[in-house]
Amino acid sequence: MTRDKQPIYPIDLWDVTETAFLLENNYRNETTFSLSNGYIGTRGTFEEAYPFDEDHGLEGNFVNGFYESVPIRYGEANFGSPPRSQTLLNLPNLKETKLFLDGEEFSMDAGSMKGYSRTLHMHDGLLERKLVWTSPGGKKAAINIRRLASFAEKHIMAIRYEVEPLNFSGTVRFQSALRADVENHTRKTNPIVDYGPFGRRLDPVKLTAADGTLYYEGVTKGSGLTVACGSTHRIASGQPIINRTYHAGALDGRFSLTVKAVQGQSVVLEKMICYATSLDMDLGELEAFTKKTLEAAVKTGYDRLEEAQKGYFRAFWQTADIEIESGEGLAIRQGLHFNLFHIFQSAGRDNQTGMGAKGLSGEGYEGHYFWDTEMYVLPVLIFTAPEAARALLRWRWSKLPQARERARILGHDKGALFPWRTINGQEASTYYPLGTAQYHINADVAYALSLYLQATGDTQFLTECGVEMFIETARVWADVGSFSDRRGGKYCICCVTGPDEYNVLVDNNFYTNLMARENLRHAAGAVRWLRENAPAAMDTLAARLDFHQEELALWDKIADNMYLPYDEGSQIYPMDDGFMIRKPWDESRIPPEKRAWLYENYHPLFIMRHRMSKQADAILGMYLHSNYFSQEELRRNYDFYQTVTLHHSSLSTCIFGIVAAGIGYMDQAYAYFSDSARMDLDDYHNNFYAGIHAANMAGTWQAVLNGFAGMRLQRSKLSFAPRLPEQWESYRFQILFRGARLCVTVGREGAEFVLLEGGPVRFDLFGHEVTLERAGGRYFEKI
Amino acid sequence: MTRDKQPIYPIDLWDVTETAFLLENNYRNETTFSLSNGYIGTRGTFEEAYPFDEDHGLEGNFVNGFYESVPIRYGEANFGSPPRSQTLLNLPNLKETKLFLDGEEFSMDAGSMKGYSRTLHMHDGLLERKLVWTSPGGKKAAINIRRLASFAEKHIMAIRYEVEPLNFSGTVRFQSALRADVENHTRKTNPIVDYGPFGRRLDPVKLTAADGTLYYEGVTKGSGLTVACGSTHRIASGQPIINRTYHAGALDGRFSLTVKAVQGQSVVLEKMICYATSLDMDLGELEAFTKKTLEAAVKTGYDRLEEAQKGYFRAFWQTADIEIESGEGLAIRQGLHFNLFHIFQSAGRDNQTGMGAKGLSGEGYEGHYFWDTEMYVLPVLIFTAPEAARALLRWRWSKLPQARERARILGHDKGALFPWRTINGQEASTYYPLGTAQYHINADVAYALSLYLQATGDTQFLTECGVEMFIETARVWADVGSFSDRRGGKYCICCVTGPDEYNVLVDNNFYTNLMARENLRHAAGAVRWLRENAPAAMDTLAARLDFHQEELALWDKIADNMYLPYDEGSQIYPMDDGFMIRKPWDESRIPPEKRAWLYENYHPLFIMRHRMSKQADAILGMYLHSNYFSQEELRRNYDFYQTVTLHHSSLSTCIFGIVAAGIGYMDQAYAYFSDSARMDLDDYHNNFYAGIHAANMAGTWQAVLNGFAGMRLQRSKLSFAPRLPEQWESYRFQILFRGARLCVTVGREGAEFVLLEGGPVRFDLFGHEVTLERAGGRYFEKI
C-alpha cells in the first residue's frame, strides 16, 4: 500500500522549496506553487513568462466561477444531455514582469545563477523566489520575488519584486505586461474532452496602458461573461523613475519603467493585479471598480497586504494544524500542511462560488465542482474554518433553481437534483452513467449541511437556507424509488451509480440508499424543527415550495423502510444488488502497465461486469454513519472490501484508513494514511500538473481526526475514540465546535481534552460522556 | 391495440397504387415505391427530378454495403467507442430523364394531367407510372414509365420511358442526366446523429458523356471507397435520332436525344443504369466493367430484363405468398405482400452484403444492419428463399475477423463479438448502453444459423462456415459470465442489455441467458458433429482457432447451469434480476403526446428505473424456445408482459401476437397481427419516409406461420399446431424444408398438409408425428 516514492522537495515543516529549476519538473511544480484566495487562482509560473510548450508548462490564471461554454457534440445525444460545456477559463496573465539590468534581460536560461530557491510559505500564504543572477555581461544582482493572492481583498493578487545590484550601479528596468492572447490547454489538461474550449475564447473589449496602469476587458465567445483585469506598478524603494513607456496592442499591453539603481541598494517594484467579472457586478461598473480597487491596493501597499495575509493564515493554522511527534513526523506534517494549505486557499468564500475538485490550481476536470467539496473538504472546514464552510453551503443553496430544473428533466415533479459536475449550477456531465446517475450528490449535500448545522448550531442558516435544501433534496429521494413487495415492502432505488465508478447504473447501491435515508431523516427533522421554532417561516416556505404534510409522512415511511442490500452468505453489505454475482476480478489478466488505468484501456462493459470496486463506496457510507453498525460488522465489511477495492481513485485510501482505525487495524490505517498524506506533494499519481486532488488532501485531515482520534458527529453528538499509531509519540489537534475551541492531545499515556475557548462542550469518549464546562477545562483519560 | 388508420392506397391484392400526386405524401411514398435488388436500392422518386426540399423528398440511390465514414465526436469517449461512423452513402442519381414535347418540358406542375397512377407491381417487381399530360401549349401525350432493379443482373437498374403523342406530331426530346452533387439528408433522416455525413462526400474522379453513355467515378472523402456508375440510352421504338448533345461537367453529365414522333406512335426510350464499386473489384476494372455491363444490358433489352424479373418474383411468391380467405382478407394480403416484397428485394444476395433495418429504401438508421436480419428476416427467408438466407449468413461469417477484433476490445481473449450496428463489420454503435451492450446479437446470429441448418440440412455450409461461427460466438458466452454461488452455482451474465431498450445494462437478462445457453449447445453440437463427420476439417479448424476440448466441457457445464431469473411471487420469468423491484410505471404522469416518444422526452434514467418494457424481450425468448416452457407458463408470462410492455418498437407486436396464438388467445393474436400487417403500408409510425421497418414486415409472415399455424423448428423437429382466426375462412402457405415443398391449408374443418415436391417430410402435429413420404402425399386433421 505504501509507496517507495522519495520526497520531491526537502522535508520542512512549513515550507515547500524548489532548490533548482528543472524543465522536466516545471509543469508539476506550477501546481505545487499555485496560489489562490478562493476567488483568484494563479499557477506557479514565472514572472519572466518563459514560452514552455504544452508538455512543460501552462500559464494559468483563473477566477472562481468564471467559465467558458461551447456546444457539446455527442455520438448520440440523450434527452437531458447538457447541450453546452462549462469550463473554467484560463484568463489573461498579468504576472509577467521582465527585468533588465543595464539593458540585459534577466532569464534563468542566460548568464549564471546561484542560490536559487522557490518556496511556498504555507504558514504565511506566500510564494517567494530568491536567487543571485549574473548576466552574460557580468552584472550581478540579488533577486527576491514575493507573490500572494490576497485574503484581505479577494480581487487582488500582489507581487513584490526586489532587485539589489551587487556589483554595479546602473539602470534597472521592469517591463510589466498583460497578455490576453491566452487559451486553455484542453487537449493536454482534459484529454478525454473533445468539445473544447479550443483557441482563444476571450474577445477583447478594451485594452489600455496609461498612468502606470494596464487595463483589459474581454468577453467570452460562448458564455457571454466579461472579465476585467488590470495592474498597477509602484517603485516602493523610492528611486525616481527616469523613463516610462506604454504599449497597448489588441491583445497585449506593456508598461516599462526604468530607475537608476545604486550598487548595494535594493530596487523594489510593487505590482498589484486585480481581476473582477460580470458575475460580481454590472458590466458598466467593471472598469471603475478595477481601477479603484487597484488604487486602494497601491495605497495599502504590499507590506500591509502581506501582514494581513499572514494574519489570515495564522488564524487558520491555529485551528487546523495537527502537531505530530514522531520520527517521521516532519515529513507527514509537511504533507498535511501542504494538503490543508491548498484546500483552505481554494475554497470559494463569497457565497457565489464553490470549490473545484482541482481547486483553482489547474485546468483538470474542466474546473468542475463535484461532491468532493461536500464529502471531503467540508468536513474539514466545518471544524476548522466554519465561515468558509458556510459560504460553500450558501453557494449550493444559491443553485437550487438550476437543481430544480434538472430534477424536472430527470422526471421528478418536485424537488431538486444537484448536478454531478458543474460551475454555474447546471449539469455539465456529458456521460450520464458516471455523471447524472450519481444521484447520491443530493444526499452528500444534505450530509454536509447536516454536519455543518450540528457542528455550529447555526440556526439562522438552517432557517434561511437549510430547511429548503433538505426539503428539495429529500423530495427527489421520495420520488426516485418505490416500495417493493419483492423486498419485503422495503424502499428500493434502481438505476443509479454510487460513488464507485466501476459499478455503474446499479440497483440499490448501499451508499446511495443509506445516505438517502439519512437525507430524508434530516429533512423531516428540519421541517419539524422549523415548524416548532419559526412556524411563520415554515408556512412561508411551505407555500413557496408547495410543501404538504403528507410528504413528511412519506419521508418517514421511506426512511423507516429503506432497503439496504445484505449478503447472507458473507454477512456483508454488498455495494448493490448485483455486486456479488459479478464475475470475479482476475488481475493477472491485466498487464501491469494497464492496471491503474482501466477506463483508458478497457471497455466500460468489461469493467462493469467484474466484481471489483474502484474506490470506497459502501465503506464510505459505513464510516459516515458508523453509529448504525457494530464493530464486528464494520470489520467484516472492511475485510471484504479490502479484497475487491482497487483504489483507482484518489478518494479511496483515506476512507479505508479511517475505517481501519475505527476497527483497530492500526497498521493498515497507518499505511493508508501514509499513502494519502503526501500523495500530491510527492505526485504519486503522476498527474499533479493538472491540479490538486482536493478530496484526498482533505481526506488526510479526516484520517487523523476521524480515523486515529475516532471523532464522529452523529445525531448531534460529538464523540471520540482516540488511538495512537505506534509510529507516533503523540498528536494534537484543535476543532471549533458550537463556538468553542477544543484541543485534543493523544499520547502514549492517554488522551487529553482541553477546552480553550467557549463552552460548555459535551462529548462521548469511548462511549461515556465527558463535559468540559468552560475555557480552561481539561479531561484526561488513559488509552 | 388495432389502429383506426384508414388505408392509404386502394386495396388490391398485388398492386400498391398512388392515384394522385400530392406533395405532402411524397416523402413517404418515395419509400413505398422504392425498388431494390439487394445490391442497388433506389427511392421512388420521379424521372423529372423535382427539387423537393428536405421535408418533402429525398432523391436516394444506394449500393448495399457502400458507406461513408467520418470521425465521431463524443461528449466523453470511452475506450472502444467507434472512432468513425459508417453511413450508407447516397450516391449519384442517374434516373433523371426529362421529356420535352416540341420543346415543352414535361412537369406534373405545369399544364394538365389526367389518368395519373403510379403502381408498385409487387408480383412482378416493377414500378410503373401512367398518365396523360397536356402541355401548357396544348400538346397531349400518354406517358408510361416502368422501372426495375434487376434480379437478373445485380448491377443494373432499367427504365423504360414510353411517350405516345396523342394530338400532335413533332419532336420528342429526352434529356438524361447524371447528378453527382448529392448528399445525405442526415439532419432529417438521422436527427439524433451529430457526426454526419454532411455535405457532398464523393470527390469526382472522372465524369464523361459520350457515345450515348454517361459515366462517373467518384471516391468518398472518408472511407476511401470508389463508386462507378453510368447509363446508356436507346430508342427501342425505332425512330431515328435526329439530334444528340452531350455535356460533361464536374459534377453532372447530360445526354440529350431527339426523335421525330408521329401522332399515335409511341416513342420508347430504354435507359440502363449501372452501379459498381471498389468493394466488388479492383479500382482499375471499374470503368471497363461498368461499360461492359451496360452494353450487355442494352443488348438484352428492357423487355427481357422485365421478363426475367417477373420470373424471379414468380418463384418467390410461389413459396412465400400466403393466401387468406376472409372478408378483410384482401387488405391483409396486400399488407403481407407489401411486407414480403420489401424484405425479399432488400436482402443482400452476394455473400458480401447484409440487410439493413431499413433495407435499401432510405437513409434511416444510417443504413445499418442490426439483429433484425437474423431474428426477423432470416426465419422468413430460410423457409421461402433459402439461398438468400444462406447469402446473408455467409456475409455474417465473412465479418468474423472484425468481430474477433471487437471481442478483444471488449476484453475477451477468445471468440468473436458481432457488432450491434454495422455496415463494414465493425461496431458502429456510438452509445454502448443501447449498442455494444446488446451482446445477444451473438446468440441471435447463432440462432438464425441453427435454424437455417435445421431447415435446409446444408452440411456444406455448416462445415465451411457454421462450425466456426458457433465456436467463436460461444466463446464469448463462456467468458462473459461466471458461476455464482449466490445463485446456487448457476452461470450469471452481468451488465448486458437485452432486446428491450428501456431496461439497460442489467444482470441476467432472461432473453440473453436463454439464447446464450442455446448458442453454447448448438456450438457444442456442431463441434461434435464435425469431429464425427469430418475429423480432418475439425482438426484444421481447431488448429486455426486454437480450440481445445476443455472449451467444450466448459460450454456443456455452462449450458447445463445457465441461470434464468424466476420470480416466485408471480411465477414468471422477469426480464432481468432487477425488473421486479423497479418503480411501477404510471402512464398518467406522461402527457399523451409524449407517450410513444420516451427517449425523445425523458432522460434515460427516468425510463430505466421504471418497471415497464419497450418491446418483446423475455417473451421473444419464450417464443423462440417454446419447447422449454409449458402452455401454463407461457400464459402466465404473456399475461404479465402484456401489462408492462409499451410496444414502442416495431419489433414487438408481431412477437406478442405469435405467443398469444400459441396459448390460444386468438383474439389478441389477431389484434396484434392486424396491427403488424399493414404497419408500414399505412405508416402507423409516421416515419416511413426514412425507410421500411424490415423486422416488423418479416414478423407478419411469422405471425401467420409461427403464430396461427404454430410452426416451430426446434431440435431439428418441425412442428405445427394450427389454429384459424375466427375472422378468416381459411389460409394457405408453403414452406421449403430440406429440399421439400410443403403446402399447408388451414380451414374451418381442419388443417391439410400436402407435400408438393421432395420428401419424405416428418413433422409433429399437435404433438403426434406425421410423415409425408413423397410428392403428392397429403394429410388432413380436424382442428
PDB file of N, CA and C in Angstrom, chain A residues 73-76 78-79 194-195 410-412 430-432 439 479 481-482 484 486 508 567 570 577 580-581 583 589 599-603 609, chain B residues 73-75 78-79 192 194-195 410-412 430-432 439 479 481-482 484 486 508 567 570 577 580-581 583 589 599-603 609:
ATOM      1  N   ARG A  73     -20.814  18.108 -28.726  1.00  0.00           N
ATOM      2  CA  ARG A  73     -21.319  17.155 -29.719  1.00  0.00           C
ATOM      3  C   ARG A  73     -21.252  15.755 -29.116  1.00  0.00           C
ATOM      4  N   TYR A  74     -22.278  15.002 -29.361  1.00  0.00           N
ATOM      5  CA  TYR A  74     -22.380  13.647 -28.828  1.00  0.00           C
ATOM      6  C   TYR A  74     -22.454  12.648 -29.967  1.00  0.00           C
ATOM      7  N   GLY A  75     -21.878  11.470 -29.758  1.00  0.00           N
ATOM      8  CA  GLY A  75     -22.110  10.396 -30.712  1.00  0.00           C
ATOM      9  C   GLY A  75     -23.598  10.247 -30.910  1.00  0.00           C
ATOM     10  N   GLU A  76     -24.297  10.163 -29.806  1.00  0.00           N
ATOM     11  CA  GLU A  76     -25.751  10.071 -29.824  1.00  0.00           C
ATOM     12  C   GLU A  76     -26.211  10.761 -28.559  1.00  0.00           C
ATOM     13  N   ASN A  78     -28.578  12.051 -25.604  1.00  0.00           N
ATOM     14  CA  ASN A  78     -29.811  11.682 -24.929  1.00  0.00           C
ATOM     15  C   ASN A  78     -30.572  12.922 -24.523  1.00  0.00           C
ATOM     16  N   PHE A  79     -31.854  12.736 -24.290  1.00  0.00           N
ATOM     17  CA  PHE A  79     -32.640  13.800 -23.687  1.00  0.00           C
ATOM     18  C   PHE A  79     -31.976  14.162 -22.358  1.00  0.00           C
ATOM     19  N   ASP A 194     -13.656  16.387 -25.894  1.00  0.00           N
ATOM     20  CA  ASP A 194     -13.492  16.643 -27.325  1.00  0.00           C
ATOM     21  C   ASP A 194     -14.216  17.904 -27.769  1.00  0.00           C
ATOM     22  N   TYR A 195     -14.760  18.638 -26.807  1.00  0.00           N
ATOM     23  CA  TYR A 195     -15.577  19.789 -27.218  1.00  0.00           C
ATOM     24  C   TYR A 195     -14.929  21.131 -26.900  1.00  0.00           C
ATOM     25  N   LEU A 410     -35.116  15.170 -15.149  1.00  0.00           N
ATOM     26  CA  LEU A 410     -34.988  13.755 -14.761  1.00  0.00           C
ATOM     27  C   LEU A 410     -36.338  13.151 -14.420  1.00  0.00           C
ATOM     28  N   GLY A 411     -37.409  13.896 -14.623  1.00  0.00           N
ATOM     29  CA  GLY A 411     -38.745  13.329 -14.453  1.00  0.00           C
ATOM     30  C   GLY A 411     -39.326  13.455 -13.059  1.00  0.00           C
ATOM     31  N   HIS A 412     -38.705  14.270 -12.207  1.00  0.00           N
ATOM     32  CA  HIS A 412     -39.255  14.458 -10.861  1.00  0.00           C
ATOM     33  C   HIS A 412     -40.132  15.708 -10.844  1.00  0.00           C
ATOM     34  N   THR A 430     -21.152  14.995 -19.250  1.00  0.00           N
ATOM     35  CA  THR A 430     -21.589  14.607 -20.597  1.00  0.00           C
ATOM     36  C   THR A 430     -21.796  13.110 -20.710  1.00  0.00           C
ATOM     37  N   TYR A 431     -21.540  12.357 -19.639  1.00  0.00           N
ATOM     38  CA  TYR A 431     -21.631  10.899 -19.718  1.00  0.00           C
ATOM     39  C   TYR A 431     -22.434  10.465 -18.491  1.00  0.00           C
ATOM     40  N   TYR A 432     -23.732  10.334 -18.684  1.00  0.00           N
ATOM     41  CA  TYR A 432     -24.610  10.206 -17.519  1.00  0.00           C
ATOM     42  C   TYR A 432     -24.336   8.957 -16.663  1.00  0.00           C
ATOM     43  N   TYR A 439     -26.836  10.100  -8.321  1.00  0.00           N
ATOM     44  CA  TYR A 439     -27.853  10.795  -7.530  1.00  0.00           C
ATOM     45  C   TYR A 439     -27.386  11.082  -6.106  1.00  0.00           C
ATOM     46  N   ASP A 479     -39.251  10.335  -4.652  1.00  0.00           N
ATOM     47  CA  ASP A 479     -39.853  10.056  -5.966  1.00  0.00           C
ATOM     48  C   ASP A 479     -39.088   9.014  -6.764  1.00  0.00           C
ATOM     49  N   GLY A 481     -37.591   6.159  -6.069  1.00  0.00           N
ATOM     50  CA  GLY A 481     -37.718   4.719  -5.837  1.00  0.00           C
ATOM     51  C   GLY A 481     -39.140   4.292  -5.577  1.00  0.00           C
ATOM     52  N   SER A 482     -39.279   3.103  -5.048  1.00  0.00           N
ATOM     53  CA  SER A 482     -40.619   2.604  -4.714  1.00  0.00           C
ATOM     54  C   SER A 482     -40.502   1.476  -3.686  1.00  0.00           C
ATOM     55  N   SER A 484     -41.072  -2.122  -2.573  1.00  0.00           N
ATOM     56  CA  SER A 484     -41.180  -3.330  -3.381  1.00  0.00           C
ATOM     57  C   SER A 484     -41.573  -4.526  -2.531  1.00  0.00           C
ATOM     58  N   ARG A 486     -41.171  -7.372  -3.446  1.00  0.00           N
ATOM     59  CA  ARG A 486     -40.091  -8.364  -3.647  1.00  0.00           C
ATOM     60  C   ARG A 486     -38.979  -8.182  -2.636  1.00  0.00           C
ATOM     61  N   ASN A 508     -30.174  -0.434  -5.965  1.00  0.00           N
ATOM     62  CA  ASN A 508     -29.943  -0.447  -4.520  1.00  0.00           C
ATOM     63  C   ASN A 508     -28.469  -0.342  -4.157  1.00  0.00           C
ATOM     64  N   ASP A 567     -25.830  -9.479   2.133  1.00  0.00           N
ATOM     65  CA  ASP A 567     -25.467 -10.790   1.604  1.00  0.00           C
ATOM     66  C   ASP A 567     -25.378 -11.795   2.743  1.00  0.00           C
ATOM     67  N   SER A 570     -21.982 -14.021   3.183  1.00  0.00           N
ATOM     68  CA  SER A 570     -20.773 -13.470   3.793  1.00  0.00           C
ATOM     69  C   SER A 570     -21.101 -12.493   4.906  1.00  0.00           C
ATOM     70  N   ASP A 577     -27.265  -4.564  -5.532  1.00  0.00           N
ATOM     71  CA  ASP A 577     -27.955  -5.851  -5.684  1.00  0.00           C
ATOM     72  C   ASP A 577     -27.159  -6.863  -6.503  1.00  0.00           C
ATOM     73  N   MET A 580     -22.500  -9.166  -5.889  1.00  0.00           N
ATOM     74  CA  MET A 580     -21.948 -10.469  -5.516  1.00  0.00           C
ATOM     75  C   MET A 580     -21.982 -11.494  -6.648  1.00  0.00           C
ATOM     76  N   ILE A 581     -22.775 -11.241  -7.688  1.00  0.00           N
ATOM     77  CA  ILE A 581     -22.829 -12.235  -8.769  1.00  0.00           C
ATOM     78  C   ILE A 581     -21.963 -11.834  -9.956  1.00  0.00           C
ATOM     79  N   LYS A 583     -18.634 -11.211 -12.199  1.00  0.00           N
ATOM     80  CA  LYS A 583     -17.506 -12.096 -12.499  1.00  0.00           C
ATOM     81  C   LYS A 583     -16.324 -11.737 -11.604  1.00  0.00           C
ATOM     82  N   ARG A 589      -5.011 -11.130 -15.557  1.00  0.00           N
ATOM     83  CA  ARG A 589      -5.308 -10.953 -16.988  1.00  0.00           C
ATOM     84  C   ARG A 589      -5.001  -9.531 -17.462  1.00  0.00           C
ATOM     85  N   TYR A 599     -10.200   2.473 -17.416  1.00  0.00           N
ATOM     86  CA  TYR A 599     -11.076   3.104 -18.412  1.00  0.00           C
ATOM     87  C   TYR A 599     -10.312   3.546 -19.657  1.00  0.00           C
ATOM     88  N   GLU A 600      -9.018   3.747 -19.495  1.00  0.00           N
ATOM     89  CA  GLU A 600      -8.213   4.119 -20.660  1.00  0.00           C
ATOM     90  C   GLU A 600      -7.883   2.899 -21.512  1.00  0.00           C
ATOM     91  N   ASN A 601      -7.983   1.704 -20.937  1.00  0.00           N
ATOM     92  CA  ASN A 601      -7.530   0.511 -21.643  1.00  0.00           C
ATOM     93  C   ASN A 601      -8.592  -0.562 -21.841  1.00  0.00           C
ATOM     94  N   TYR A 602      -9.746  -0.393 -21.192  1.00  0.00           N
ATOM     95  CA  TYR A 602     -10.790  -1.413 -21.274  1.00  0.00           C
ATOM     96  C   TYR A 602     -12.150  -0.778 -21.503  1.00  0.00           C
ATOM     97  N   HIS A 603     -12.969  -1.533 -22.199  1.00  0.00           N
ATOM     98  CA  HIS A 603     -14.327  -1.063 -22.448  1.00  0.00           C
ATOM     99  C   HIS A 603     -15.100  -1.009 -21.131  1.00  0.00           C
ATOM    100  N   ARG A 609     -18.718  -5.495 -15.556  1.00  0.00           N
ATOM    101  CA  ARG A 609     -19.227  -6.836 -15.291  1.00  0.00           C
ATOM    102  C   ARG A 609     -18.382  -7.593 -14.266  1.00  0.00           C
TER     103      ARG A 609
ATOM    104  N   ARG B  73     -17.489  12.524 -32.858  1.00  0.00           N
ATOM    105  CA  ARG B  73     -17.103  13.250 -31.648  1.00  0.00           C
ATOM    106  C   ARG B  73     -18.037  12.848 -30.520  1.00  0.00           C
ATOM    107  N   TYR B  74     -17.458  12.655 -29.377  1.00  0.00           N
ATOM    108  CA  TYR B  74     -18.226  12.232 -28.204  1.00  0.00           C
ATOM    109  C   TYR B  74     -18.120  13.294 -27.130  1.00  0.00           C
ATOM    110  N   GLY B  75     -19.199  13.445 -26.364  1.00  0.00           N
ATOM    111  CA  GLY B  75     -19.090  14.275 -25.166  1.00  0.00           C
ATOM    112  C   GLY B  75     -17.913  13.781 -24.353  1.00  0.00           C
ATOM    113  N   ASN B  78     -15.500   6.681 -24.606  1.00  0.00           N
ATOM    114  CA  ASN B  78     -14.994   5.550 -23.846  1.00  0.00           C
ATOM    115  C   ASN B  78     -14.010   4.761 -24.684  1.00  0.00           C
ATOM    116  N   PHE B  79     -13.182   4.000 -24.006  1.00  0.00           N
ATOM    117  CA  PHE B  79     -12.356   3.032 -24.708  1.00  0.00           C
ATOM    118  C   PHE B  79     -13.293   2.119 -25.505  1.00  0.00           C
ATOM    119  N   ILE B 192     -30.833  12.222 -34.555  1.00  0.00           N
ATOM    120  CA  ILE B 192     -30.022  12.190 -33.334  1.00  0.00           C
ATOM    121  C   ILE B 192     -28.531  12.057 -33.631  1.00  0.00           C
ATOM    122  N   ASP B 194     -25.078  13.366 -34.834  1.00  0.00           N
ATOM    123  CA  ASP B 194     -24.469  14.684 -34.917  1.00  0.00           C
ATOM    124  C   ASP B 194     -23.133  14.658 -35.650  1.00  0.00           C
ATOM    125  N   TYR B 195     -22.791  13.521 -36.226  1.00  0.00           N
ATOM    126  CA  TYR B 195     -21.466  13.437 -36.828  1.00  0.00           C
ATOM    127  C   TYR B 195     -21.489  13.365 -38.344  1.00  0.00           C
ATOM    128  N   LEU B 410     -13.482  -5.768 -26.149  1.00  0.00           N
ATOM    129  CA  LEU B 410     -14.384  -5.961 -25.010  1.00  0.00           C
ATOM    130  C   LEU B 410     -13.754  -6.839 -23.932  1.00  0.00           C
ATOM    131  N   GLY B 411     -12.493  -7.181 -24.109  1.00  0.00           N
ATOM    132  CA  GLY B 411     -11.777  -7.893 -23.052  1.00  0.00           C
ATOM    133  C   GLY B 411     -11.869  -9.405 -23.122  1.00  0.00           C
ATOM    134  N   HIS B 412     -12.340  -9.951 -24.234  1.00  0.00           N
ATOM    135  CA  HIS B 412     -12.400 -11.405 -24.376  1.00  0.00           C
ATOM    136  C   HIS B 412     -11.157 -11.890 -25.116  1.00  0.00           C
ATOM    137  N   THR B 430     -22.708   4.162 -31.384  1.00  0.00           N
ATOM    138  CA  THR B 430     -21.973   5.193 -30.652  1.00  0.00           C
ATOM    139  C   THR B 430     -22.428   5.303 -29.208  1.00  0.00           C
ATOM    140  N   TYR B 431     -23.425   4.517 -28.827  1.00  0.00           N
ATOM    141  CA  TYR B 431     -23.982   4.636 -27.473  1.00  0.00           C
ATOM    142  C   TYR B 431     -24.089   3.227 -26.922  1.00  0.00           C
ATOM    143  N   TYR B 432     -23.027   2.809 -26.214  1.00  0.00           N
ATOM    144  CA  TYR B 432     -22.917   1.384 -25.895  1.00  0.00           C
ATOM    145  C   TYR B 432     -24.047   0.829 -25.041  1.00  0.00           C
ATOM    146  N   TYR B 439     -25.184  -7.794 -26.238  1.00  0.00           N
ATOM    147  CA  TYR B 439     -24.402  -8.998 -26.540  1.00  0.00           C
ATOM    148  C   TYR B 439     -25.258 -10.075 -27.201  1.00  0.00           C
ATOM    149  N   ASP B 479     -16.937 -16.652 -21.647  1.00  0.00           N
ATOM    150  CA  ASP B 479     -16.030 -15.747 -20.939  1.00  0.00           C
ATOM    151  C   ASP B 479     -16.752 -14.616 -20.220  1.00  0.00           C
ATOM    152  N   GLY B 481     -19.514 -14.359 -18.433  1.00  0.00           N
ATOM    153  CA  GLY B 481     -20.182 -14.535 -17.141  1.00  0.00           C
ATOM    154  C   GLY B 481     -19.367 -15.377 -16.184  1.00  0.00           C
ATOM    155  N   SER B 482     -20.019 -15.828 -15.147  1.00  0.00           N
ATOM    156  CA  SER B 482     -19.340 -16.694 -14.173  1.00  0.00           C
ATOM    157  C   SER B 482     -20.375 -17.479 -13.367  1.00  0.00           C
ATOM    158  N   SER B 484     -22.027 -18.477 -10.088  1.00  0.00           N
ATOM    159  CA  SER B 484     -22.140 -17.724  -8.842  1.00  0.00           C
ATOM    160  C   SER B 484     -22.738 -18.578  -7.738  1.00  0.00           C
ATOM    161  N   ARG B 486     -23.964 -17.394  -5.259  1.00  0.00           N
ATOM    162  CA  ARG B 486     -25.145 -16.649  -4.808  1.00  0.00           C
ATOM    163  C   ARG B 486     -26.382 -17.048  -5.600  1.00  0.00           C
ATOM    164  N   ASN B 508     -28.342 -10.683 -15.764  1.00  0.00           N
ATOM    165  CA  ASN B 508     -29.137 -11.867 -16.075  1.00  0.00           C
ATOM    166  C   ASN B 508     -30.398 -11.543 -16.859  1.00  0.00           C
ATOM    167  N   ASP B 567     -39.293 -15.330 -10.792  1.00  0.00           N
ATOM    168  CA  ASP B 567     -39.942 -14.609  -9.702  1.00  0.00           C
ATOM    169  C   ASP B 567     -40.947 -15.514  -9.022  1.00  0.00           C
ATOM    170  N   SER B 570     -44.795 -14.216  -8.549  1.00  0.00           N
ATOM    171  CA  SER B 570     -45.756 -14.252  -9.650  1.00  0.00           C
ATOM    172  C   SER B 570     -45.534 -15.466 -10.553  1.00  0.00           C
ATOM    173  N   ASP B 577     -32.661  -9.488 -13.405  1.00  0.00           N
ATOM    174  CA  ASP B 577     -32.633  -9.565 -11.949  1.00  0.00           C
ATOM    175  C   ASP B 577     -33.363  -8.414 -11.268  1.00  0.00           C
ATOM    176  N   MET B 580     -38.300  -6.690 -11.288  1.00  0.00           N
ATOM    177  CA  MET B 580     -39.486  -6.688 -10.427  1.00  0.00           C
ATOM    178  C   MET B 580     -39.437  -5.627  -9.333  1.00  0.00           C
ATOM    179  N   ILE B 581     -38.258  -5.090  -9.073  1.00  0.00           N
ATOM    180  CA  ILE B 581     -38.201  -4.089  -7.999  1.00  0.00           C
ATOM    181  C   ILE B 581     -38.177  -2.672  -8.551  1.00  0.00           C
ATOM    182  N   LYS B 583     -39.528   0.810 -10.191  1.00  0.00           N
ATOM    183  CA  LYS B 583     -40.689   1.634  -9.835  1.00  0.00           C
ATOM    184  C   LYS B 583     -41.825   1.346 -10.815  1.00  0.00           C
ATOM    185  N   ARG B 589     -48.714   9.918 -15.613  1.00  0.00           N
ATOM    186  CA  ARG B 589     -47.794  11.041 -15.420  1.00  0.00           C
ATOM    187  C   ARG B 589     -47.190  11.509 -16.744  1.00  0.00           C
ATOM    188  N   TYR B 599     -37.741   8.324 -25.219  1.00  0.00           N
ATOM    189  CA  TYR B 599     -36.340   8.777 -25.263  1.00  0.00           C
ATOM    190  C   TYR B 599     -36.203  10.200 -25.803  1.00  0.00           C
ATOM    191  N   GLU B 600     -37.194  10.617 -26.542  1.00  0.00           N
ATOM    192  CA  GLU B 600     -37.161  11.994 -27.044  1.00  0.00           C
ATOM    193  C   GLU B 600     -37.587  12.990 -25.972  1.00  0.00           C
ATOM    194  N   ASN B 601     -38.295  12.499 -24.952  1.00  0.00           N
ATOM    195  CA  ASN B 601     -38.874  13.415 -23.969  1.00  0.00           C
ATOM    196  C   ASN B 601     -38.436  13.177 -22.534  1.00  0.00           C
ATOM    197  N   TYR B 602     -37.735  12.065 -22.304  1.00  0.00           N
ATOM    198  CA  TYR B 602     -37.345  11.746 -20.930  1.00  0.00           C
ATOM    199  C   TYR B 602     -35.899  11.293 -20.879  1.00  0.00           C
ATOM    200  N   HIS B 603     -35.293  11.591 -19.748  1.00  0.00           N
ATOM    201  CA  HIS B 603     -33.915  11.168 -19.547  1.00  0.00           C
ATOM    202  C   HIS B 603     -33.865   9.643 -19.461  1.00  0.00           C
ATOM    203  N   ARG B 609     -35.455   3.366 -14.758  1.00  0.00           N
ATOM    204  CA  ARG B 609     -35.768   2.991 -13.379  1.00  0.00           C
ATOM    205  C   ARG B 609     -37.206   2.516 -13.211  1.00  0.00           C
TER     206      ARG B 609
END
